[in-house]
Coordinates of C-alpha atoms and ligand atoms in Angstrom, one line a residue:
M16 CA 120.9 82.3 119.2
P17 CA 119.6 80.4 122.2
P18 CA 117.6 81.1 124.2
E19 CA 115.9 83.3 121.6
T20 CA 115.7 80.5 119.1
E21 CA 113.5 78.7 121.5
L22 CA 110.9 81.4 121.0
W23 CA 111.4 81.2 117.2
N24 CA 110.8 77.5 117.3
R25 CA 107.7 77.9 119.5
V26 CA 106.3 80.5 117.1
E27 CA 106.9 78.2 114.2
A28 CA 105.5 75.1 115.9
T29 CA 102.4 77.2 116.8
A30 CA 102.0 78.3 113.1
R31 CA 102.2 74.6 112.0
E32 CA 99.7 73.6 114.6
V33 CA 97.2 76.4 113.9
F34 CA 97.5 76.3 110.1
G35 CA 97.2 72.5 110.2
T36 CA 93.8 72.9 111.9
Y37 CA 92.6 75.0 109.0
G38 CA 93.7 72.3 106.5
F39 CA 97.0 73.9 105.3
G40 CA 99.9 71.8 104.2
E41 CA 103.5 72.9 104.1
I42 CA 105.3 73.8 100.8
R43 CA 109.1 74.5 100.7
P44 CA 109.8 76.8 97.8
P45 CA 113.4 77.3 96.7
I46 CA 115.5 80.2 98.0
F47 CA 116.2 81.5 94.5
E48 CA 114.2 81.7 91.3
P49 CA 114.6 83.3 87.9
T50 CA 114.5 87.0 88.3
E51 CA 111.8 87.1 85.6
L52 CA 109.3 85.3 87.9
F53 CA 109.5 88.1 90.5
A54 CA 109.5 90.8 87.9
R55 CA 106.3 89.5 86.4
A56 CA 104.5 88.6 89.6
V57 CA 105.5 91.4 92.0
G58 CA 105.8 94.0 89.3
G59 CA 108.8 95.6 87.5
E60 CA 108.0 99.1 88.8
T61 CA 107.7 98.1 92.5
D62 CA 110.5 99.0 94.9
I63 CA 111.0 95.4 95.7
V64 CA 111.8 94.5 92.1
S65 CA 113.4 97.7 90.9
K66 CA 115.7 98.3 93.8
E67 CA 115.7 95.6 96.5
M68 CA 116.4 92.3 94.9
Y69 CA 119.7 90.4 95.2
S70 CA 120.1 89.3 91.6
F71 CA 123.0 87.7 89.8
P72 CA 123.7 85.9 86.5
D73 CA 123.8 82.1 87.1
H74 CA 127.1 80.9 85.5
S75 CA 130.7 80.2 86.5
L76 CA 132.3 81.6 83.3
W77 CA 134.6 84.0 85.3
D78 CA 137.2 84.1 82.6
L79 CA 134.7 85.3 80.1
E80 CA 133.2 87.7 82.6
G81 CA 136.7 89.1 83.2
Q82 CA 137.3 89.6 79.5
R83 CA 133.9 91.3 79.2
T84 CA 134.8 93.7 82.0
Y85 CA 138.1 94.5 80.3
I86 CA 136.2 95.4 77.1
L87 CA 133.7 97.5 78.9
L88 CA 136.3 99.5 80.8
A89 CA 138.8 99.8 77.9
R90 CA 139.3 103.3 76.3
P91 CA 141.2 102.5 73.2
D92 CA 142.8 105.6 71.5
A93 CA 142.4 105.8 67.7
G94 CA 145.6 107.7 67.5
N95 CA 147.6 105.0 69.3
P96 CA 147.7 101.8 67.2
N97 CA 149.1 99.8 70.2
S98 CA 146.0 100.5 72.2
V99 CA 143.7 99.7 69.3
Q100 CA 145.7 96.5 68.7
L101 CA 145.2 95.5 72.4
F102 CA 141.5 96.2 72.3
V103 CA 141.1 94.2 69.0
S104 CA 143.0 91.2 70.5
A105 CA 140.9 91.2 73.7
L106 CA 137.7 91.5 71.6
D107 CA 138.7 88.6 69.3
K108 CA 139.6 86.4 72.3
F109 CA 136.2 87.2 73.9
I110 CA 134.4 86.4 70.7
D111 CA 136.3 83.0 70.2
Q112 CA 135.6 81.9 73.8
L113 CA 132.0 83.0 73.6
A114 CA 131.6 80.9 70.4
N115 CA 133.1 77.9 72.3
A116 CA 130.9 78.4 75.3
A117 CA 127.9 78.7 73.0
S118 CA 128.7 75.5 71.1
S119 CA 129.1 73.6 74.4
R120 CA 125.8 75.1 75.5
E121 CA 127.3 76.8 78.5
I122 CA 125.6 80.0 77.8
P123 CA 121.9 80.5 77.0
A124 CA 121.1 80.1 73.3
T125 CA 118.7 83.0 73.0
S126 CA 118.0 85.1 70.0
D127 CA 119.3 88.1 71.9
N128 CA 122.6 86.4 72.4
D129 CA 122.7 85.4 68.6
R130 CA 122.2 89.1 67.7
G131 CA 124.8 90.1 70.2
F132 CA 127.4 87.7 68.6
E133 CA 126.7 89.2 65.2
R134 CA 127.1 92.7 66.4
L135 CA 130.4 91.8 68.1
R136 CA 131.7 90.2 65.0
A137 CA 130.7 93.2 62.9
G138 CA 132.3 95.5 65.4
S139 CA 135.5 93.5 65.4
D140 CA 135.7 93.8 61.6
R141 CA 135.1 97.5 61.7
I142 CA 137.5 98.3 64.5
S143 CA 140.3 96.3 62.8
S144 CA 140.0 98.6 59.8
F145 CA 141.1 101.5 62.0
L146 CA 144.5 99.9 62.4
V147 CA 145.2 101.1 58.8
P148 CA 147.0 104.5 59.3
H149 CA 144.8 106.6 57.0
A150 CA 141.7 105.8 59.1
T151 CA 142.8 107.8 62.2
N152 CA 141.0 111.0 61.0
L153 CA 137.6 109.2 61.5
L154 CA 137.8 109.8 65.2
D155 CA 134.0 110.0 65.8
Q156 CA 133.4 106.8 63.9
F157 CA 136.0 105.1 66.0
D158 CA 134.4 106.1 69.3
L159 CA 131.0 105.2 68.0
T160 CA 132.2 101.7 67.0
V161 CA 133.8 101.1 70.3
G162 CA 130.5 102.2 72.0
H163 CA 128.5 99.7 69.9
I164 CA 130.9 96.9 70.7
Q165 CA 130.7 97.7 74.4
Q166 CA 126.9 97.8 74.3
A167 CA 126.8 94.4 72.5
A168 CA 129.3 92.9 75.0
A169 CA 127.2 94.2 77.9
L170 CA 124.0 92.6 76.6
I171 CA 125.4 89.1 76.1
K172 CA 123.8 86.9 78.8
L173 CA 126.4 84.5 80.1
G174 CA 123.8 82.9 82.4
D175 CA 120.1 83.3 83.3
L176 CA 119.5 86.1 85.8
V177 CA 118.3 84.7 89.2
S178 CA 117.3 86.4 92.4
L179 CA 117.2 85.5 96.1
R180 CA 113.5 85.5 96.8
P181 CA 112.1 88.7 98.1
E182 CA 108.8 87.0 98.9
A183 CA 107.3 83.6 98.3
T184 CA 103.8 84.1 96.7
A185 CA 105.3 84.1 93.2
S186 CA 107.1 80.8 93.9
V187 CA 104.0 79.2 95.3
C188 CA 102.1 80.2 92.1
R189 CA 104.9 78.9 90.0
A190 CA 104.8 75.6 91.8
Y191 CA 101.0 75.5 91.4
I192 CA 101.4 75.7 87.7
E193 CA 104.4 73.3 87.4
H194 CA 102.8 70.6 89.5
N195 CA 99.3 70.9 88.0
M196 CA 97.8 71.7 91.4
N197 CA 94.6 72.7 89.6
Q198 CA 93.9 69.0 89.3
W199 CA 94.2 68.6 93.1
P200 CA 91.1 68.8 95.3
Q201 CA 90.3 72.5 95.4
P202 CA 91.1 74.9 97.0
V203 CA 94.8 74.2 97.5
K204 CA 95.9 75.5 100.9
L205 CA 99.7 75.9 101.5
Y206 CA 101.9 77.5 104.0
Y207 CA 105.7 78.2 104.1
L208 CA 108.3 79.4 106.5
G209 CA 111.7 80.7 105.7
P210 CA 114.1 83.5 104.9
M211 CA 113.4 86.3 102.3
F212 CA 115.8 88.9 101.0
R213 CA 115.4 92.6 100.2
R214 CA 118.1 95.2 100.0
E215 CA 116.4 97.7 102.2
R216 CA 117.9 100.2 104.6
P217 CA 118.3 98.1 107.8
Q218 CA 116.7 99.4 111.0
K219 CA 114.8 97.9 113.9
G220 CA 112.4 95.3 112.5
R221 CA 113.7 95.8 108.9
Y222 CA 116.5 93.5 107.7
R223 CA 118.0 92.4 104.5
Q224 CA 117.5 88.8 105.4
F225 CA 114.3 88.4 107.2
Y226 CA 111.9 85.5 107.9
Q227 CA 108.3 85.1 106.8
I228 CA 105.6 82.7 107.8
G229 CA 103.1 82.8 105.0
A230 CA 100.0 81.0 103.6
E231 CA 98.2 80.9 100.3
V232 CA 94.8 79.6 99.2
L233 CA 94.6 78.9 95.4
E234 CA 91.5 77.8 93.6
R235 CA 90.7 76.9 90.0
E236 CA 88.3 79.5 88.6
V237 CA 84.9 78.2 87.4
A238 CA 84.4 79.0 83.7
G239 CA 81.6 81.2 82.5
G240 CA 80.3 82.2 85.9
E241 CA 77.5 84.7 85.4
G242 CA 74.4 85.9 87.3
R243 CA 73.6 83.7 90.3
V244 CA 76.7 81.6 89.8
A245 CA 79.0 84.6 89.8
S246 CA 77.2 86.0 92.8
K247 CA 77.7 82.7 94.7
E248 CA 81.4 82.8 93.8
L249 CA 81.7 86.3 95.2
E250 CA 80.2 85.2 98.5
K251 CA 82.5 82.1 98.6
D252 CA 85.6 84.2 97.9
A253 CA 84.7 86.7 100.6
A254 CA 84.2 83.8 103.1
V255 CA 87.7 82.4 102.1
D256 CA 89.2 85.9 102.7
A257 CA 87.6 86.1 106.1
E258 CA 88.7 82.6 107.1
V259 CA 92.3 83.3 106.0
I260 CA 92.3 86.5 108.2
E261 CA 90.6 84.5 111.0
M262 CA 93.5 82.0 110.8
V263 CA 96.2 84.7 111.2
M264 CA 94.3 86.3 114.1
T265 CA 93.9 82.9 115.8
F266 CA 97.6 82.3 115.4
F267 CA 98.4 85.7 117.0
D268 CA 95.9 85.0 119.8
R269 CA 97.5 81.6 120.5
L270 CA 100.8 83.4 120.9
K271 CA 99.2 86.0 123.1
L272 CA 100.5 88.8 120.9
P273 CA 99.1 91.9 122.5
G274 CA 97.9 95.1 120.8
T275 CA 97.2 93.7 117.3
Q276 CA 95.2 95.8 114.9
L277 CA 93.7 94.6 111.6
D278 CA 93.3 97.1 108.8
I279 CA 91.4 96.1 105.7
N280 CA 90.6 97.6 102.3
S281 CA 89.4 96.7 98.8
I282 CA 91.5 98.0 95.9
G283 CA 88.9 96.7 93.3
H284 CA 90.0 95.1 90.1
N285 CA 92.0 96.2 87.2
A286 CA 89.2 97.5 84.9
P287 CA 88.2 101.0 83.6
E288 CA 84.9 100.9 85.5
C289 CA 86.8 100.0 88.7
R290 CA 90.4 100.5 89.9
R291 CA 91.7 101.9 86.6
G292 CA 89.0 104.6 86.6
Y293 CA 89.9 105.4 90.2
V294 CA 93.6 105.7 89.4
E295 CA 92.9 108.2 86.6
K296 CA 90.6 110.2 89.0
L297 CA 93.3 110.1 91.6
R298 CA 96.0 111.2 89.2
G299 CA 93.9 114.1 88.2
A300 CA 93.4 115.1 91.8
L301 CA 97.1 114.7 92.5
L302 CA 98.1 116.9 89.6
E303 CA 96.0 119.7 91.1
V304 CA 98.0 119.6 94.3
K305 CA 101.3 118.6 92.7
E306 CA 103.2 121.7 93.9
Q307 CA 102.5 120.9 97.5
L308 CA 103.8 117.3 97.3
G309 CA 107.3 116.0 98.0
E310 CA 109.6 114.6 95.3
D311 CA 108.7 110.9 95.7
S312 CA 104.9 111.6 95.5
R313 CA 105.3 113.8 92.5
R314 CA 107.2 111.1 90.7
R315 CA 104.5 108.6 91.6
I316 CA 101.8 110.6 90.1
E317 CA 103.1 109.3 86.8
T318 CA 104.5 105.9 87.7
N319 CA 102.0 104.6 90.4
P320 CA 99.6 107.2 91.9
L321 CA 98.2 104.6 94.4
R322 CA 101.5 104.5 96.2
V323 CA 101.1 108.2 97.0
L324 CA 98.5 107.0 99.5
D325 CA 101.3 105.1 101.4
S326 CA 103.2 108.3 102.1
K327 CA 104.3 108.8 105.6
L328 CA 105.4 112.5 105.1
E329 CA 103.9 114.7 107.7
H330 CA 103.0 117.6 105.5
E331 CA 101.3 115.4 102.9
Q332 CA 98.8 113.8 105.3
A333 CA 96.2 116.5 105.1
I334 CA 96.4 116.7 101.3
I335 CA 96.0 112.9 101.1
A336 CA 93.0 112.9 103.4
A337 CA 91.1 115.1 100.9
L338 CA 91.8 112.9 97.8
P339 CA 89.1 110.8 96.2
K340 CA 88.6 107.4 97.9
I341 CA 88.7 104.0 96.2
G342 CA 85.6 102.8 98.1
D343 CA 83.5 105.3 96.1
C344 CA 84.8 104.0 92.8
L345 CA 84.5 100.2 93.1
C346 CA 82.5 98.4 90.5
D347 CA 79.3 96.6 91.7
D348 CA 81.0 93.2 92.0
C349 CA 84.0 94.5 93.9
A350 CA 81.7 96.5 96.2
K351 CA 79.6 93.4 96.9
H352 CA 82.6 91.4 97.6
Y353 CA 84.0 93.9 100.0
A354 CA 80.7 94.2 101.8
E355 CA 80.6 90.5 102.1
V356 CA 84.1 90.3 103.5
K357 CA 83.2 92.7 106.2
R358 CA 80.0 90.7 107.0
Q359 CA 82.0 87.5 107.2
L360 CA 84.6 89.1 109.5
G361 CA 81.6 90.2 111.7
L362 CA 80.3 86.6 111.7
R363 CA 83.6 85.5 113.1
G364 CA 83.8 88.2 115.7
I365 CA 87.0 89.7 114.2
P366 CA 87.4 93.5 114.9
Y367 CA 88.8 95.4 112.0
K368 CA 89.4 99.0 110.9
E369 CA 88.7 100.1 107.3
N370 CA 91.7 101.9 105.9
W371 CA 91.1 103.2 102.4
R372 CA 94.8 104.1 102.1
L373 CA 96.0 100.5 102.4
V374 CA 97.2 99.8 98.9
R375 CA 100.3 97.6 99.5
G376 CA 103.5 97.6 97.6
L377 CA 103.1 94.6 95.3
D378 CA 101.3 94.7 92.0
Y379 CA 99.4 91.4 92.1
Y380 CA 96.7 92.4 94.5
M381 CA 93.0 92.9 93.7
R382 CA 89.9 93.4 95.9
T383 CA 90.9 92.5 99.5
T384 CA 94.1 93.9 101.0
F385 CA 94.9 93.7 104.7
E386 CA 97.6 94.5 107.1
I387 CA 98.1 93.7 110.8
T388 CA 100.2 95.9 113.1
A389 CA 101.5 95.0 116.6
K390 CA 102.9 96.8 119.6
G391 CA 106.5 97.5 120.5
L392 CA 107.9 97.8 117.0
G393 CA 108.4 101.5 116.3
S394 CA 107.9 102.6 112.7
Q395 CA 108.2 99.1 111.2
N396 CA 105.0 97.9 113.0
A397 CA 103.4 95.8 110.3
V398 CA 103.7 92.1 111.4
C399 CA 101.5 90.8 108.6
G400 CA 100.4 91.8 105.1
G401 CA 98.3 90.1 102.6
G402 CA 95.5 90.2 100.1
R403 CA 93.7 88.6 97.2
Y404 CA 95.4 88.0 93.9
D405 CA 93.0 86.4 91.4
G406 CA 94.7 86.3 88.0
L407 CA 98.3 86.0 89.2
V408 CA 98.6 82.3 88.2
E409 CA 97.3 83.1 84.8
L410 CA 99.7 86.0 84.4
L411 CA 102.5 83.5 85.1
G412 CA 101.3 81.3 82.3
G413 CA 98.9 79.0 84.2
P414 CA 95.1 78.4 84.2
A415 CA 92.6 80.9 85.5
T416 CA 93.0 80.7 89.2
K417 CA 91.9 82.7 92.3
G418 CA 94.3 83.4 95.2
I419 CA 94.4 84.9 98.6
G420 CA 97.2 84.8 101.1
F421 CA 99.4 86.6 103.6
A422 CA 102.9 86.7 105.0
I423 CA 103.9 87.4 108.6
G424 CA 107.3 89.0 109.4
E425 CA 108.6 86.5 111.9
D426 CA 111.5 88.8 113.1
R427 CA 108.9 91.5 113.9
L428 CA 106.6 89.0 115.5
V429 CA 109.4 87.7 117.8
L430 CA 110.4 91.3 118.6
S431 CA 106.9 92.2 119.6
L432 CA 106.5 89.1 121.8
Q433 CA 109.8 89.9 123.5
E434 CA 108.7 93.5 124.2
A435 CA 105.4 92.1 125.6
A436 CA 107.3 89.7 127.9
K437 CA 109.4 92.6 129.2
E438 CA 106.2 94.5 130.2
V439 CA 104.7 91.6 132.1
A440 CA 107.0 90.8 135.0
S441 CA 106.5 87.1 134.9
G442 CA 107.0 87.2 131.2
E443 CA 106.1 84.0 129.5
W444 CA 108.8 84.3 126.9
G445 CA 112.5 84.6 127.2
V446 CA 112.8 84.3 130.9
A447 CA 111.1 81.0 131.0
S448 CA 113.3 79.6 128.3
E449 CA 116.5 80.7 129.9
K450 CA 115.5 78.9 133.1
G451 CA 115.5 75.1 133.0
A452 CA 117.9 74.9 130.0
C453 CA 119.4 72.0 132.0
D454 CA 117.6 69.5 134.2
V455 CA 120.5 67.6 135.5
Y456 CA 124.1 68.4 135.8
I457 CA 126.3 65.3 136.4
A458 CA 129.1 66.1 138.7
W459 CA 131.4 63.1 138.5
M460 CA 134.9 62.6 139.9
G461 CA 137.3 59.7 139.7
Q462 CA 138.2 57.9 136.5
K463 CA 136.2 54.8 137.5
T464 CA 133.0 56.8 137.8
Q465 CA 133.1 58.1 134.2
E466 CA 131.4 55.1 132.7
T467 CA 128.6 55.2 135.2
A468 CA 128.2 59.0 134.5
I469 CA 127.9 58.3 130.8
K470 CA 125.3 55.6 131.3
A471 CA 123.3 57.8 133.7
A472 CA 123.4 60.7 131.2
R473 CA 122.1 58.4 128.5
V474 CA 119.2 57.1 130.6
L475 CA 118.2 60.6 131.6
R476 CA 118.4 61.9 128.0
D477 CA 116.4 58.9 126.7
S478 CA 113.6 60.0 129.0
G479 CA 113.7 63.5 127.4
L480 CA 115.6 65.3 130.2
R481 CA 118.2 67.9 129.5
V482 CA 121.5 66.7 130.8
E483 CA 125.0 68.3 131.0
L484 CA 127.8 65.9 131.3
P485 CA 131.3 67.5 131.8
A486 CA 133.8 66.0 129.4
V487 CA 136.5 65.7 132.1
E488 CA 136.2 65.2 135.8
Q489 CA 135.8 68.3 138.0
K490 CA 136.2 69.0 141.7
F491 CA 132.7 68.9 143.2
G492 CA 132.8 72.6 144.2
K493 CA 133.6 73.7 140.7
A494 CA 131.1 71.3 139.2
L495 CA 128.3 72.7 141.5
G496 CA 129.2 76.3 140.6
Q497 CA 129.0 75.4 136.9
A498 CA 125.6 73.7 137.5
D499 CA 124.4 76.8 139.1
R500 CA 125.5 79.1 136.3
L501 CA 123.6 76.9 133.8
G502 CA 120.5 77.1 135.9
A503 CA 120.4 73.3 136.4
R504 CA 117.6 72.0 138.6
Y505 CA 119.5 69.1 139.9
A506 CA 123.1 68.0 140.3
L507 CA 123.7 64.3 140.2
I508 CA 126.8 63.7 142.3
L509 CA 128.8 60.6 141.4
G510 CA 132.0 59.8 143.3
E511 CA 133.7 56.4 143.7
D512 CA 131.6 55.8 146.9
E513 CA 128.4 56.3 145.1
V514 CA 129.4 54.0 142.3
A515 CA 130.5 51.3 144.7
S516 CA 127.3 51.5 146.8
G517 CA 124.9 52.0 144.0
L518 CA 123.3 54.8 145.9
W519 CA 123.7 58.1 144.0
T520 CA 123.4 61.6 145.4
L521 CA 120.8 63.9 143.9
K522 CA 121.1 67.5 145.0
K523 CA 118.2 69.9 144.4
L524 CA 120.0 73.2 143.6
A525 CA 117.1 75.6 144.4
D526 CA 117.3 74.7 148.1
G527 CA 120.4 72.7 148.5
T528 CA 118.6 69.6 149.8
Q529 CA 120.0 66.2 148.8
E530 CA 118.9 62.6 148.9
K531 CA 120.3 59.2 148.0
V532 CA 118.6 57.5 145.1
L533 CA 119.0 54.1 143.5
A534 CA 120.0 54.1 139.8
G535 CA 116.6 52.7 138.8
D536 CA 114.7 55.5 140.6
L537 CA 116.7 58.4 139.2
V538 CA 114.4 59.3 136.2
G539 CA 111.3 59.0 138.3
R540 CA 112.8 61.2 141.1
V541 CA 113.9 64.0 138.7
R542 CA 110.6 63.9 136.7
G543 CA 108.5 63.8 139.9
G544 CA 110.4 66.8 141.2
A545 CA 109.7 68.6 137.9
E546 CA 106.0 67.9 138.1
K547 CA 105.8 69.1 141.6
E548 CA 107.6 72.4 140.7
R549 CA 105.3 73.0 137.8
N550 CA 102.2 72.6 139.9
Ligands
HAM603 P1 104.9 92.1 102.3 O1 104.0 93.1 102.9 O2 105.9 92.6 101.4 O3 104.0 91.0 101.7 O4 105.6 91.4 103.5 C1 104.9 90.8 104.5 C2 105.5 91.0 105.9 O5 106.9 90.7 105.9 C3 105.5 92.5 106.3 O6 104.3 92.9 106.9 C4 106.6 92.5 107.3 O7 106.2 92.0 108.6 C5 107.6 91.5 106.8 N1 108.7 92.1 106.1 C6 108.8 92.6 104.9 N2 110.0 93.2 104.6 C7 110.7 93.0 105.7 C8 112.1 93.3 106.1 N3 112.9 93.9 105.2 N4 112.5 93.0 107.3 C9 111.7 92.4 108.2 N5 110.4 92.1 107.9 C10 109.9 92.4 106.7 C11 104.5 89.9 101.0 O8 105.6 89.6 101.1 C12 103.4 89.1 100.3 N6 104.1 88.0 99.6 C13 102.4 88.6 101.3 C14 101.3 87.9 100.6 C15 101.2 86.5 100.6 N7 100.3 88.3 99.9 C16 99.5 87.4 99.5 N8 100.1 86.2 99.8

């Protein structure tokens, strides 16, 4: 809401400005995408995909969905022919309507759905046979058949599964493939702003609909790079990583965001001589201390040992500190790349802290990972997270492509800026935006003056001034009170005398002084006053 939205807009305008100077163009990816895209890109085992996405089947076949629910919840009783009859009728109706929807292509024609139909039909034939009285002693068979029917009904896809986007990197890579951006001048530099959705436990700085400002650099991979070529490529990648980080830090500096800290790490690449080897070593070390770990970490030893390093549990900290470090297990290329990233950050004068525990919660990262924290946010203090993701485009069915990017949590950024403004008495944010929400309040009275008031408002607004024009006439006292409440700088007083004489009264609300101005001088007088105040 205003006035906070003013700060949001300023943050966004600054992002566009700064990112523009680094050669980034805006992309507007859709709010929802096939669930499959996020599952493949972000990773099926990650918290984001396995627990936090808002997913739904994309169809409007509510009648069919209702019938399916009835079948799934029904508990027909083999000893009660009526209940069996009801179940069979519902099932047959479901099958008939499914067949209709399939022939009019309203439901996806997948081989899974074909198999599902067959199983439903077979189930229908079998279950009908239980209507014959002698069959009631085959109770187990009956329940089993109902179970099979319910399973098949549950698996029929009435529509493709889609999800509200939990992040946008996957969409940007999808767009890169779909629009053959590998044919564009390389690298392709894109940024985006907008809402993301994750079903997380809400708290300060963590919301289910939140906003990100993100950027991605994508670049076609050169084929057959070996030796000197490969080495040059490593250097180039490291410079790109450092420039992307420099861009975020410049953006934060431009906003005067205080207390930022940049953490960096390299998580190597997915090969036995690099990260995969490290993960095995880590798993081994974790198994040795398993008994001392909490439930989540114990589970992660099997599913994703790297995520144990993310643990915030107090009693696990000392144990984690003694675990093997990824930095000691990087392959030569990844180690070279990491050293070069640090050198490049040094060249740019960007302070950083190495944090070997920074693994990030999305599967697509390799080599560089980074996170930036800010002040005033409590436990959710990461305002930006990012990293390199070579290979993601390929994983999604595109050409071999390198990638690096980040996303800033805009809600958190705004929170942190607001906290900072509270600390500085003459806070640049918030206070400033509340003031001066209105430049001129037009206090008009008398039906004949309304037309003049409307014209004056238009002239002032055309020159970019913020004007409040009451819809109905007001007594001057009330009008001036209202002007005050709105924080207006001037009141333009228009009564019948003013209109008749062409000399209007302009009252400066800060000190109550007033002067007579000619209509033609109005804009200049208000603007001139504003300039003087600013100086
Ligand atoms: P992420 O770390 O999942 O990375 O999110 C980036 C930032 O979004 C976080 O640092 C945080 O500021 C903000 N954020 C995440 N979840 C929430 C939430 N529930 N409420 C408020 N803010 C939140 C990504 O999303 C990657 N796509 C970043 C990236 C781009 N990596 C490479 N390119």
